[in-house]
């Protein structure tokens, strides 16, 4: 809760700074527009037909009164805005007496405007004249003190620059705090892992496995899905939602890879829950001895001192103009990059559907396995309906290595729900292409973060576009997704920081995820109430 309050406070500060900078810029423009109109205080009072002074409309629209070019209310508002600018400048030059005089007149002006609004009658000439005259005199006094337009603009420019720098720093801090919240493991999930691990350790060794030698695990007549995650609950929802919407759940096989920390808990959870007869395999990424520094550029980067300092070092000590999201350690996670080694992890399989751990399946996915990919390796939903999802937004096209080989306007696509033809993958040697680009990017000059940029490069020319309804994205950051699009989607994806298992999840999307969570499990109930 304390972190969330800090994030909220930082965010409000950032918004205030931006508004302040816009206000200052507006004041400068206003002063420039009115510079040549300041001739004589008496000329600032617009002449008005005295016959209309005592005529009050029965129902005054004060908004129209303030915006009317001939009203005293508008003239007072303009003079007050100009006076506020000079208050700011006077304080900067330590002329506190002038600042106090201007402030006093501004308050008188605000009081008169408030009274006019309350009584529903326009401001009369007699009411406006002393305030406008007084303000005009003080503004001339400020100009005599050499607070001219040039000085004002220079001062304003300096302050706007300072505010922009503070806003930038506040944005970085806000991103850091939001990222920390998104990465933090909720206490209830930590509690669940501890309880499940304890259960697994007390079970006899004969009951600790999940039919890992079953022939179903390599049967290409079945539908195979792979999930790489260390989040027990997230994996459970993905599996449960998939089998719940399958026409023939016993024909499904799930291959889950986790790390050694979550391995025991993952085993215990899937042993203690029923998933309608589907086959489930749990493995640990650490058992893949071939995935080492001599073979994988990612493993090599994990061992590199500079890379570790960049991704795992103190982010608060970095320059404020660097993007905190770029230095997220998850981008060097073996589980995150394991998607590029699927044919080696499952050498006997011919086709597989990759699912991220932050998706929910809402339709039967088995038709994907009979889909013709036309010789391509990767079946994915394209995301270039908006311009910012094209290649040039992910990759550095100022580098000739990129610009000479790729089209900057090529359409991007999404990881999260992908059907891979592993026979075509091995033939095209996609993993070797991925290795090549990872090695070329050792200095982070081709792209900055994530698995999607190297994926765009490795699968370039090898991706078959799927119907958009197979995979709808954005539920982890976009609050304006059409409900009809969500309801017709085969897979919905909570990509972004607002994951459905976190308190900062977007409320209207969370029920889609909770529907497939086994909340009746006693451990979950105990951990939530604890």
Short mmCIF file of C-alpha atoms in Angstrom, two decimals:
data_model
loop_
_atom_site.label_atom_id
_atom_site.label_comp_id
_atom_site.label_asym_id
_atom_site.label_seq_id
_atom_site.Cartn_x
_atom_site.Cartn_y
_atom_site.Cartn_z
CA UNK A 1 0.00 0.00 0.00
CA UNK A 2 2.85 2.35 0.84
CA UNK A 3 4.39 1.79 -2.58
CA UNK A 4 1.09 2.49 -4.29
CA UNK A 5 0.72 5.77 -2.37
CA UNK A 6 4.21 6.79 -3.41
CA UNK A 7 3.45 5.96 -7.06
CA UNK A 8 0.20 7.93 -6.90
CA UNK A 9 1.94 10.90 -5.29
CA UNK A 10 4.72 10.82 -7.90
CA UNK A 11 2.20 10.60 -10.73
CA UNK A 12 0.20 13.55 -9.44
CA UNK A 13 3.40 15.57 -9.10
CA UNK A 14 4.31 14.74 -12.68
CA UNK A 15 0.88 15.82 -13.96
CA UNK A 16 1.12 19.05 -11.96
CA UNK A 17 4.52 19.83 -13.43
CA UNK A 18 3.26 19.30 -16.98
CA UNK A 19 0.22 21.51 -16.36
CA UNK A 20 2.45 24.15 -14.81
CA UNK A 21 4.74 24.17 -17.85
CA UNK A 22 1.78 24.55 -20.21
CA UNK A 23 0.37 27.36 -18.04
CA UNK A 24 3.66 29.24 -18.08
CA UNK A 25 3.91 28.90 -21.85
CA UNK A 26 0.36 30.19 -22.15
CA UNK A 27 1.17 33.21 -20.01
CA UNK A 28 4.12 34.12 -22.20
CA UNK A 29 1.95 33.99 -25.34
CA UNK A 30 -0.69 36.07 -23.62
CA UNK A 31 1.86 38.74 -22.63
CA UNK A 32 3.20 38.92 -26.17
CA UNK A 33 -0.31 39.37 -27.55
CA UNK A 34 -1.04 42.20 -25.08
CA UNK A 35 2.36 43.96 -25.21
CA UNK A 36 1.25 46.58 -27.72
CA UNK A 37 -2.11 47.14 -26.05
CA UNK A 38 -0.68 48.69 -22.82
CA UNK A 39 -0.84 52.43 -23.69
CA UNK A 40 -2.68 54.13 -20.89
CA UNK A 41 -4.59 52.83 -17.87
CA UNK A 42 -7.66 54.83 -18.76
CA UNK A 43 -7.75 53.30 -22.25
CA UNK A 44 -8.01 49.82 -20.75
CA UNK A 45 -11.61 50.50 -19.71
CA UNK A 46 -13.87 49.72 -22.57
CA UNK A 47 -16.53 52.37 -23.18
CA UNK A 48 -19.98 51.03 -22.80
CA UNK A 49 -23.41 52.43 -23.36
CA UNK A 50 -24.51 53.69 -19.94
CA UNK A 51 -28.10 52.92 -20.82
CA UNK A 52 -27.33 49.19 -20.62
CA UNK A 53 -25.41 49.32 -17.33
CA UNK A 54 -28.45 48.87 -15.16
CA UNK A 55 -30.14 46.33 -17.41
CA UNK A 56 -29.69 42.83 -15.99
CA UNK A 57 -30.72 39.83 -18.00
CA UNK A 58 -33.07 37.60 -16.09
CA UNK A 59 -30.81 34.54 -16.46
CA UNK A 60 -27.15 35.46 -16.96
CA UNK A 61 -24.95 32.81 -18.59
CA UNK A 62 -21.67 33.63 -16.85
CA UNK A 63 -19.64 31.41 -19.18
CA UNK A 64 -20.82 33.48 -22.14
CA UNK A 65 -20.21 36.65 -20.14
CA UNK A 66 -16.56 35.73 -19.48
CA UNK A 67 -15.95 34.85 -23.14
CA UNK A 68 -17.76 37.88 -24.57
CA UNK A 69 -15.37 40.40 -26.17
CA UNK A 70 -17.36 43.37 -24.85
CA UNK A 71 -17.80 42.27 -21.24
CA UNK A 72 -15.95 43.62 -18.23
CA UNK A 73 -15.70 40.06 -16.88
CA UNK A 74 -13.47 39.04 -19.79
CA UNK A 75 -11.34 42.19 -19.46
CA UNK A 76 -10.86 41.52 -15.76
CA UNK A 77 -9.92 37.91 -16.47
CA UNK A 78 -7.30 38.92 -19.03
CA UNK A 79 -5.81 41.56 -16.77
CA UNK A 80 -5.72 39.05 -13.91
CA UNK A 81 -3.88 36.49 -16.07
CA UNK A 82 -1.29 39.10 -17.07
CA UNK A 83 -0.91 40.21 -13.45
CA UNK A 84 -0.28 36.60 -12.35
CA UNK A 85 2.61 36.43 -14.78
CA UNK A 86 4.13 39.57 -13.30
CA UNK A 87 3.68 38.20 -9.77
CA UNK A 88 5.84 35.28 -10.80
CA UNK A 89 8.48 37.57 -12.38
CA UNK A 90 8.48 40.00 -9.44
CA UNK A 91 9.13 37.19 -7.00
CA UNK A 92 11.99 35.96 -9.17
CA UNK A 93 13.55 39.44 -8.93
CA UNK A 94 12.91 39.56 -5.20
CA UNK A 95 10.49 42.49 -5.53
CA UNK A 96 8.14 41.12 -2.88
CA UNK A 97 6.27 44.41 -2.35
CA UNK A 98 5.20 44.58 -6.01
CA UNK A 99 4.29 40.89 -5.91
CA UNK A 100 2.14 41.54 -2.83
CA UNK A 101 0.38 44.52 -4.48
CA UNK A 102 -0.37 42.49 -7.61
CA UNK A 103 -1.62 39.57 -5.54
CA UNK A 104 -3.94 41.87 -3.57
CA UNK A 105 -5.47 43.23 -6.78
CA UNK A 106 -5.81 39.73 -8.20
CA UNK A 107 -7.78 38.69 -5.12
CA UNK A 108 -10.07 41.71 -5.51
CA UNK A 109 -10.62 40.74 -9.14
CA UNK A 110 -11.39 37.11 -8.20
CA UNK A 111 -13.84 38.27 -5.53
CA UNK A 112 -15.69 40.53 -7.98
CA UNK A 113 -15.95 37.77 -10.57
CA UNK A 114 -17.24 35.40 -7.91
CA UNK A 115 -19.90 37.88 -6.76
CA UNK A 116 -21.06 38.44 -10.34
CA UNK A 117 -21.41 34.73 -10.90
CA UNK A 118 -23.35 34.27 -7.67
CA UNK A 119 -25.81 37.12 -8.23
CA UNK A 120 -26.33 36.31 -11.91
CA UNK A 121 -25.71 39.88 -13.11
CA UNK A 122 -22.95 41.28 -15.32
CA UNK A 123 -20.16 43.40 -13.85
CA UNK A 124 -20.82 47.11 -14.17
CA UNK A 125 -18.43 49.87 -15.27
CA UNK A 126 -18.26 51.31 -11.77
CA UNK A 127 -17.27 47.92 -10.34
CA UNK A 128 -14.66 47.10 -12.98
CA UNK A 129 -12.95 50.50 -13.38
CA UNK A 130 -11.02 50.73 -10.06
CA UNK A 131 -9.69 47.16 -10.34
CA UNK A 132 -8.68 47.38 -14.00
CA UNK A 133 -7.09 50.79 -13.43
CA UNK A 134 -5.20 49.52 -10.38
CA UNK A 135 -4.00 46.42 -12.16
CA UNK A 136 -2.92 48.43 -15.20
CA UNK A 137 -0.93 50.83 -13.02
CA UNK A 138 0.86 47.95 -11.32
CA UNK A 139 1.60 46.30 -14.67
CA UNK A 140 3.16 49.57 -15.90
CA UNK A 141 5.11 49.66 -12.68
CA UNK A 142 6.40 46.18 -13.38
CA UNK A 143 7.41 47.23 -16.88
CA UNK A 144 9.23 50.27 -15.48
CA UNK A 145 11.13 47.82 -13.27
CA UNK A 146 12.50 46.35 -16.54
CA UNK A 147 10.26 43.30 -16.47
CA UNK A 148 9.84 43.67 -20.22
CA UNK A 149 8.69 40.93 -22.60
CA UNK A 150 12.22 39.83 -23.47
CA UNK A 151 13.20 39.46 -19.82
CA UNK A 152 9.92 37.73 -19.05
CA UNK A 153 10.30 35.26 -21.91
CA UNK A 154 13.87 34.41 -20.92
CA UNK A 155 12.83 33.85 -17.32
CA UNK A 156 9.81 31.82 -18.35
CA UNK A 157 11.93 29.74 -20.73
CA UNK A 158 14.38 29.00 -17.95
CA UNK A 159 11.61 27.90 -15.62
CA UNK A 160 9.86 25.83 -18.26
CA UNK A 161 13.13 24.02 -18.96
CA UNK A 162 13.58 23.40 -15.26
CA UNK A 163 10.02 22.09 -14.96
CA UNK A 164 10.52 19.82 -17.96
CA UNK A 165 13.64 18.34 -16.37
CA UNK A 166 11.77 17.76 -13.11
CA UNK A 167 8.82 16.25 -15.01
CA UNK A 168 11.20 13.92 -16.85
CA UNK A 169 12.80 12.82 -13.57
CA UNK A 170 9.35 12.30 -12.02
CA UNK A 171 8.30 10.20 -15.04
CA UNK A 172 11.34 7.96 -14.62
CA UNK A 173 10.64 7.53 -10.92
CA UNK A 174 6.96 6.81 -11.59
CA UNK A 175 7.90 4.16 -14.15
CA UNK A 176 10.34 2.62 -11.69
CA UNK A 177 7.74 2.41 -8.94
CA UNK A 178 5.06 1.03 -11.28
CA UNK A 179 7.52 -1.54 -12.61
CA UNK A 180 8.48 -2.54 -9.07
CA UNK A 181 4.81 -3.07 -8.24
CA UNK A 182 4.31 -5.18 -11.36
CA UNK A 183 7.37 -7.33 -10.65
CA UNK A 184 6.70 -7.84 -6.96
CA UNK A 185 5.32 -11.24 -5.96
CA UNK A 186 2.11 -10.78 -3.94
CA UNK A 187 2.29 -12.20 -0.43
CA UNK A 188 -0.58 -14.57 -1.14
CA UNK A 189 1.32 -16.15 -4.06
CA UNK A 190 4.48 -16.45 -1.99
CA UNK A 191 2.44 -18.11 0.75
CA UNK A 192 0.97 -20.55 -1.79
CA UNK A 193 4.41 -21.52 -3.10
CA UNK A 194 5.64 -22.22 0.43
CA UNK A 195 2.62 -24.42 1.23
CA UNK A 196 2.82 -26.34 -2.05
CA UNK A 197 6.57 -26.90 -1.72
CA UNK A 198 6.04 -28.25 1.77
CA UNK A 199 3.40 -30.65 0.42
CA UNK A 200 5.69 -31.89 -2.35
CA UNK A 201 8.52 -32.58 0.10
CA UNK A 202 6.25 -34.66 2.33
CA UNK A 203 4.92 -36.76 -0.56
CA UNK A 204 6.55 -40.14 -1.27
CA UNK A 205 8.98 -39.95 -4.22
CA UNK A 206 6.73 -42.27 -6.23
CA UNK A 207 3.96 -39.68 -6.24
CA UNK A 208 6.03 -36.60 -7.02
CA UNK A 209 5.96 -36.92 -10.81
CA UNK A 210 3.33 -36.11 -13.43
CA UNK A 211 3.56 -39.08 -15.83
CA UNK A 212 6.77 -37.68 -17.28
CA UNK A 213 7.43 -40.92 -19.20
CA UNK A 214 3.96 -41.07 -20.74
CA UNK A 215 3.89 -41.73 -24.50
CA UNK A 216 1.28 -38.97 -24.79
CA UNK A 217 4.05 -36.42 -24.30
CA UNK A 218 5.52 -37.20 -27.73
CA UNK A 219 2.36 -38.26 -29.58
CA UNK A 220 1.99 -35.95 -32.61
CA UNK A 221 -1.64 -36.96 -33.01
CA UNK A 222 -2.42 -34.94 -29.88
CA UNK A 223 -2.50 -31.15 -29.40
CA UNK A 224 0.61 -29.88 -27.63
CA UNK A 225 0.92 -26.59 -25.74
CA UNK A 226 4.02 -25.12 -24.06
CA UNK A 227 4.08 -22.59 -21.21
CA UNK A 228 7.30 -21.16 -19.73
CA UNK A 229 6.71 -19.53 -16.34
CA UNK A 230 7.59 -19.50 -12.63
CA UNK A 231 4.07 -18.32 -11.66
CA UNK A 232 2.01 -21.26 -10.38
CA UNK A 233 -1.36 -19.50 -10.40
CA UNK A 234 -0.82 -17.97 -13.85
CA UNK A 235 0.09 -21.37 -15.33
CA UNK A 236 -2.95 -22.92 -13.67
CA UNK A 237 -5.33 -20.37 -15.22
CA UNK A 238 -3.81 -20.85 -18.69
CA UNK A 239 -4.19 -24.65 -18.47
CA UNK A 240 -7.64 -24.54 -16.86
CA UNK A 241 -9.04 -22.05 -19.38
CA UNK A 242 -7.64 -24.10 -22.28
CA UNK A 243 -9.12 -27.43 -21.15
CA UNK A 244 -12.42 -25.82 -20.11
CA UNK A 245 -12.99 -24.56 -23.65
CA UNK A 246 -11.66 -27.62 -25.49
CA UNK A 247 -14.05 -29.98 -27.25
CA UNK A 248 -11.81 -32.94 -26.34
CA UNK A 249 -9.66 -32.04 -23.30
CA UNK A 250 -8.13 -35.54 -23.08
CA UNK A 251 -6.47 -34.83 -26.44
CA UNK A 252 -4.47 -31.93 -24.93
CA UNK A 253 -0.88 -32.11 -23.65
CA UNK A 254 0.69 -29.26 -21.67
CA UNK A 255 4.46 -28.87 -21.43
CA UNK A 256 5.32 -26.47 -18.59
CA UNK A 257 8.89 -25.33 -17.96
CA UNK A 258 9.67 -23.44 -14.76
CA UNK A 259 12.76 -22.79 -12.63
CA UNK A 260 14.13 -24.70 -9.68
CA UNK A 261 12.56 -22.27 -7.18
CA UNK A 262 9.00 -22.93 -8.41
CA UNK A 263 9.45 -26.51 -9.64
CA UNK A 264 8.25 -28.30 -6.48
CA UNK A 265 5.28 -25.97 -6.01
CA UNK A 266 4.30 -26.34 -9.66
CA UNK A 267 4.41 -30.13 -9.38
CA UNK A 268 2.34 -30.13 -6.18
CA UNK A 269 -0.33 -27.82 -7.63
CA UNK A 270 -0.90 -29.79 -10.83
CA UNK A 271 -0.88 -33.07 -8.90
CA UNK A 272 -3.60 -31.82 -6.55
CA UNK A 273 -5.92 -30.34 -9.21
CA UNK A 274 -7.95 -32.00 -11.94
CA UNK A 275 -7.61 -30.73 -15.51
CA UNK A 276 -10.17 -33.00 -17.23
CA UNK A 277 -7.78 -35.76 -18.15
CA UNK A 278 -5.27 -33.66 -20.08
CA UNK A 279 -1.59 -34.66 -19.82
CA UNK A 280 0.75 -32.28 -18.01
CA UNK A 281 4.54 -32.30 -17.95
CA UNK A 282 6.56 -30.12 -15.55
CA UNK A 283 10.27 -29.53 -16.14
CA UNK A 284 12.90 -27.18 -14.77
CA UNK A 285 14.94 -24.98 -17.12
CA UNK A 286 18.06 -25.84 -15.15
CA UNK A 287 17.93 -29.43 -16.40
CA UNK A 288 18.73 -28.32 -19.96
CA UNK A 289 22.50 -28.71 -19.70
CA UNK A 290 22.95 -27.91 -23.40
CA UNK A 291 21.61 -24.38 -22.75
CA UNK A 292 24.98 -22.95 -21.69
CA UNK A 293 27.23 -19.97 -22.41
CA UNK A 294 29.11 -21.72 -25.20
CA UNK A 295 25.86 -22.26 -27.10
CA UNK A 296 23.41 -19.51 -26.11
CA UNK A 297 24.23 -15.77 -26.43
CA UNK A 298 21.62 -15.03 -23.73
CA UNK A 299 23.37 -17.28 -21.22
CA UNK A 300 26.65 -15.65 -22.18
CA UNK A 301 25.14 -12.22 -21.53
CA UNK A 302 23.87 -13.40 -18.15
CA UNK A 303 27.45 -14.16 -17.17
CA UNK A 304 28.83 -10.93 -18.62
CA UNK A 305 29.76 -8.35 -15.97
CA UNK A 306 28.58 -5.33 -17.97
CA UNK A 307 25.25 -6.94 -18.85
CA UNK A 308 24.62 -7.92 -15.24
CA UNK A 309 25.41 -4.40 -14.09
CA UNK A 310 23.06 -2.98 -16.72
CA UNK A 311 20.11 -5.23 -15.99
CA UNK A 312 20.59 -6.06 -12.32
CA UNK A 313 22.40 -2.96 -11.01
CA UNK A 314 21.02 -0.02 -9.04
CA UNK A 315 18.57 1.61 -11.42
CA UNK A 316 18.13 4.68 -9.29
CA UNK A 317 21.75 5.60 -9.91
CA UNK A 318 21.30 5.54 -13.70
CA UNK A 319 20.88 8.67 -15.75
CA UNK A 320 17.39 10.10 -15.52
CA UNK A 321 16.98 10.07 -19.31
CA UNK A 322 17.44 6.33 -19.55
CA UNK A 323 14.31 4.22 -19.74
CA UNK A 324 13.80 1.99 -16.65
CA UNK A 325 11.70 -0.46 -18.66
CA UNK A 326 14.75 -1.22 -20.80
CA UNK A 327 16.72 -2.48 -17.82
CA UNK A 328 14.12 -4.96 -16.59
CA UNK A 329 16.02 -8.16 -15.63
CA UNK A 330 13.23 -10.32 -17.07
CA UNK A 331 14.53 -9.52 -20.54
CA UNK A 332 17.58 -11.69 -19.81
CA UNK A 333 15.53 -14.45 -18.16
CA UNK A 334 16.16 -17.91 -19.57
CA UNK A 335 12.45 -18.70 -19.23
CA UNK A 336 11.66 -15.62 -21.30
CA UNK A 337 14.06 -16.63 -24.10
CA UNK A 338 13.28 -20.35 -24.00
CA UNK A 339 10.67 -19.80 -26.73
CA UNK A 340 13.53 -19.64 -29.25
CA UNK A 341 14.66 -23.17 -28.32
CA UNK A 342 11.34 -25.01 -28.56
CA UNK A 343 12.49 -27.53 -31.23
CA UNK A 344 15.43 -28.50 -29.02
CA UNK A 345 13.34 -28.72 -25.86
CA UNK A 346 10.82 -30.95 -27.68
CA UNK A 347 12.82 -32.71 -30.43
CA UNK A 348 10.12 -35.29 -31.21
CA UNK A 349 7.23 -32.87 -31.70
CA UNK A 350 6.12 -31.51 -35.07
CA UNK A 351 3.70 -28.75 -34.10
CA UNK A 352 3.08 -26.85 -30.87
CA UNK A 353 1.15 -23.83 -29.62
CA UNK A 354 3.07 -21.42 -27.41
CA UNK A 355 1.06 -19.64 -24.68
CA UNK A 356 2.30 -16.84 -22.42
CA UNK A 357 1.42 -17.12 -18.74
CA UNK A 358 -0.68 -13.94 -18.80
CA UNK A 359 -3.30 -15.17 -21.27
CA UNK A 360 -6.78 -16.60 -20.86
CA UNK A 361 -8.15 -19.03 -23.45
CA UNK A 362 -11.84 -18.57 -24.32
CA UNK A 363 -12.30 -20.84 -27.37
CA UNK A 364 -11.22 -24.30 -28.49
CA UNK A 365 -7.65 -23.96 -29.81
CA UNK A 366 -7.34 -27.35 -31.49
CA UNK A 367 -8.22 -25.94 -34.97
CA UNK A 368 -4.83 -24.21 -34.88
CA UNK A 369 -3.12 -27.58 -35.31
CA UNK A 370 -4.83 -28.27 -38.63
CA UNK A 371 -4.26 -24.75 -39.93
CA UNK A 372 -2.17 -24.42 -43.08
CA UNK A 373 0.78 -22.08 -42.43
CA UNK A 374 1.78 -22.20 -46.13
CA UNK A 375 5.32 -23.31 -45.36
CA UNK A 376 5.86 -20.68 -42.69
CA UNK A 377 7.20 -21.37 -39.22
CA UNK A 378 5.20 -19.01 -37.02
CA UNK A 379 1.45 -18.42 -37.04
CA UNK A 380 0.74 -15.14 -35.23
CA UNK A 381 -1.71 -12.25 -35.09
CA UNK A 382 -0.34 -9.09 -36.70
CA UNK A 383 -0.43 -5.85 -34.71
CA UNK A 384 0.13 -3.20 -37.39
CA UNK A 385 -3.39 -1.81 -37.40
CA UNK A 386 -1.67 1.08 -35.61
CA UNK A 387 1.46 2.62 -37.13
CA UNK A 388 3.55 2.21 -33.98
CA UNK A 389 3.56 -1.60 -34.35
CA UNK A 390 5.70 -1.67 -37.47
CA UNK A 391 9.32 -2.78 -37.59
CA UNK A 392 10.81 0.71 -37.43
CA UNK A 393 9.31 1.20 -33.96
CA UNK A 394 11.10 -1.84 -32.53
CA UNK A 395 14.44 -1.78 -34.33
CA UNK A 396 17.22 0.74 -34.93
CA UNK A 397 17.04 1.43 -38.67
CA UNK A 398 19.85 3.96 -38.44
CA UNK A 399 22.09 0.90 -38.20
CA UNK A 400 22.97 -0.36 -41.69
CA UNK A 401 22.85 -3.97 -40.52
CA UNK A 402 19.10 -3.52 -39.94
CA UNK A 403 18.24 -1.09 -42.74
CA UNK A 404 19.95 -3.21 -45.40
CA UNK A 405 17.98 -6.37 -44.59
CA UNK A 406 14.54 -5.36 -43.33
CA UNK A 407 11.59 -3.23 -44.41
CA UNK A 408 10.89 -0.55 -41.77
CA UNK A 409 7.19 -0.63 -42.69
CA UNK A 410 6.92 -4.41 -42.27
CA UNK A 411 4.05 -5.42 -40.01
CA UNK A 412 4.79 -6.44 -36.46
CA UNK A 413 3.11 -9.38 -34.75
CA UNK A 414 2.59 -10.59 -31.20
CA UNK A 415 4.09 -13.25 -28.98
CA UNK A 416 1.66 -14.80 -26.49
CA UNK A 417 -0.35 -17.17 -28.66
CA UNK A 418 1.69 -18.61 -31.50
CA UNK A 419 1.42 -21.83 -33.45
CA UNK A 420 4.85 -23.14 -34.49
CA UNK A 421 5.55 -25.63 -37.24
CA UNK A 422 8.63 -27.27 -35.72
CA UNK A 423 9.51 -29.18 -38.90
CA UNK A 424 9.68 -25.90 -40.85
CA UNK A 425 11.52 -24.30 -37.89
CA UNK A 426 14.29 -26.89 -38.01
CA UNK A 427 14.52 -26.65 -41.79
CA UNK A 428 14.88 -22.85 -41.69
CA UNK A 429 17.21 -23.07 -38.66
CA UNK A 430 15.40 -20.20 -36.93
CA UNK A 431 17.31 -20.68 -33.67
CA UNK A 432 20.61 -20.03 -35.49
CA UNK A 433 19.12 -16.83 -36.94
CA UNK A 434 18.10 -15.79 -33.44
CA UNK A 435 21.62 -16.50 -32.16
CA UNK A 436 23.12 -14.38 -34.94
CA UNK A 437 21.02 -11.34 -34.10
CA UNK A 438 21.56 -11.71 -30.35
CA UNK A 439 25.32 -11.69 -30.93
CA UNK A 440 25.06 -8.62 -33.16
CA UNK A 441 23.12 -6.85 -30.42
CA UNK A 442 25.59 -7.52 -27.60
CA UNK A 443 26.04 -3.75 -27.20
CA UNK A 444 22.27 -3.13 -27.39
CA UNK A 445 22.61 -1.02 -30.55
CA UNK A 446 20.01 -2.83 -32.70
CA UNK A 447 17.19 -2.92 -30.15
CA UNK A 448 16.88 -2.22 -26.46
CA UNK A 449 14.58 -4.70 -24.80
CA UNK A 450 12.46 -7.81 -24.90
CA UNK A 451 12.08 -10.96 -26.95
CA UNK A 452 9.86 -9.47 -29.65
CA UNK A 453 12.58 -7.54 -31.57
CA UNK A 454 14.84 -10.60 -32.01
CA UNK A 455 11.68 -12.57 -32.80
CA UNK A 456 10.78 -10.10 -35.56
CA UNK A 457 14.26 -10.61 -37.01
CA UNK A 458 14.48 -14.39 -36.61
CA UNK A 459 10.99 -15.06 -38.05
CA UNK A 460 11.21 -12.40 -40.79
CA UNK A 461 9.56 -13.81 -43.91
CA UNK A 462 8.52 -16.92 -41.97
CA UNK A 463 5.34 -15.67 -40.26
CA UNK A 464 1.80 -16.53 -41.31
CA UNK A 465 -0.77 -13.88 -40.23
CA UNK A 466 -3.74 -15.22 -38.27
CA UNK A 467 -7.21 -13.78 -37.90
CA UNK A 468 -7.20 -11.04 -35.27
CA UNK A 469 -9.85 -12.84 -33.22
CA UNK A 470 -7.38 -15.58 -32.33
CA UNK A 471 -5.42 -13.25 -30.07
CA UNK A 472 -6.59 -9.93 -28.54
CA UNK A 473 -3.93 -7.97 -26.69
CA UNK A 474 -3.72 -5.01 -24.32
CA UNK A 475 -5.67 -6.09 -21.25
CA UNK A 476 -2.68 -5.26 -19.06
CA UNK A 477 -2.54 -1.57 -20.00
CA UNK A 478 -5.43 -0.47 -22.26
CA UNK A 479 -8.66 0.40 -20.42
CA UNK A 480 -10.65 1.06 -23.60
CA UNK A 481 -10.80 -2.32 -25.35
CA UNK A 482 -14.22 -3.01 -26.83
CA UNK A 483 -16.07 -5.71 -24.87
CA UNK A 484 -17.33 -7.24 -28.11
CA UNK A 485 -13.75 -7.77 -29.24
CA UNK A 486 -12.88 -9.43 -25.92
CA UNK A 487 -15.93 -11.69 -25.95
CA UNK A 488 -15.27 -12.97 -29.47
CA UNK A 489 -11.53 -13.54 -28.91
CA UNK A 490 -10.09 -17.05 -28.70
CA UNK A 491 -7.27 -15.80 -26.47
CA UNK A 492 -7.09 -12.57 -24.45
CA UNK A 493 -3.68 -11.33 -23.38
CA UNK A 494 -2.91 -9.25 -20.28
CA UNK A 495 0.35 -7.90 -21.69
CA UNK A 496 1.53 -4.85 -19.75
CA UNK A 497 2.18 -4.13 -16.08
CA UNK A 498 -1.41 -4.53 -14.86
CA UNK A 499 -1.43 -8.31 -14.54
CA UNK A 500 -4.72 -9.89 -13.43
CA UNK A 501 -3.19 -11.46 -10.30
CA UNK A 502 -2.02 -8.04 -9.03
CA UNK A 503 -4.04 -5.44 -7.13
CA UNK A 504 -3.27 -2.88 -9.82
CA UNK A 505 -5.08 -4.98 -12.46
CA UNK A 506 -7.71 -3.24 -14.58
CA UNK A 507 -10.98 -4.03 -12.82
CA UNK A 508 -13.24 -4.63 -15.82
CA UNK A 509 -10.88 -7.27 -17.26
CA UNK A 510 -10.12 -9.16 -14.08
CA UNK A 511 -13.31 -11.33 -14.05
CA UNK A 512 -12.24 -13.00 -17.31
CA UNK A 513 -9.16 -14.31 -15.50
CA UNK A 514 -10.80 -15.07 -12.15
CA UNK A 515 -13.35 -17.28 -13.91
CA UNK A 516 -10.65 -19.92 -14.40
CA UNK A 517 -8.89 -19.59 -11.07
CA UNK A 518 -9.56 -22.41 -8.63
CA UNK A 519 -10.32 -20.00 -5.79
CA UNK A 520 -11.95 -22.78 -3.75
CA UNK A 521 -8.58 -24.44 -3.20
CA UNK A 522 -7.96 -24.40 0.59
CA UNK A 523 -4.39 -23.13 0.21
CA UNK A 524 -5.53 -20.18 -1.87
CA UNK A 525 -8.23 -19.31 0.65
CA UNK A 526 -5.80 -19.61 3.57
CA UNK A 527 -3.15 -17.48 1.87
CA UNK A 528 -5.58 -14.75 0.85
CA UNK A 529 -7.10 -14.44 4.32
CA UNK A 530 -3.66 -14.63 5.95
#
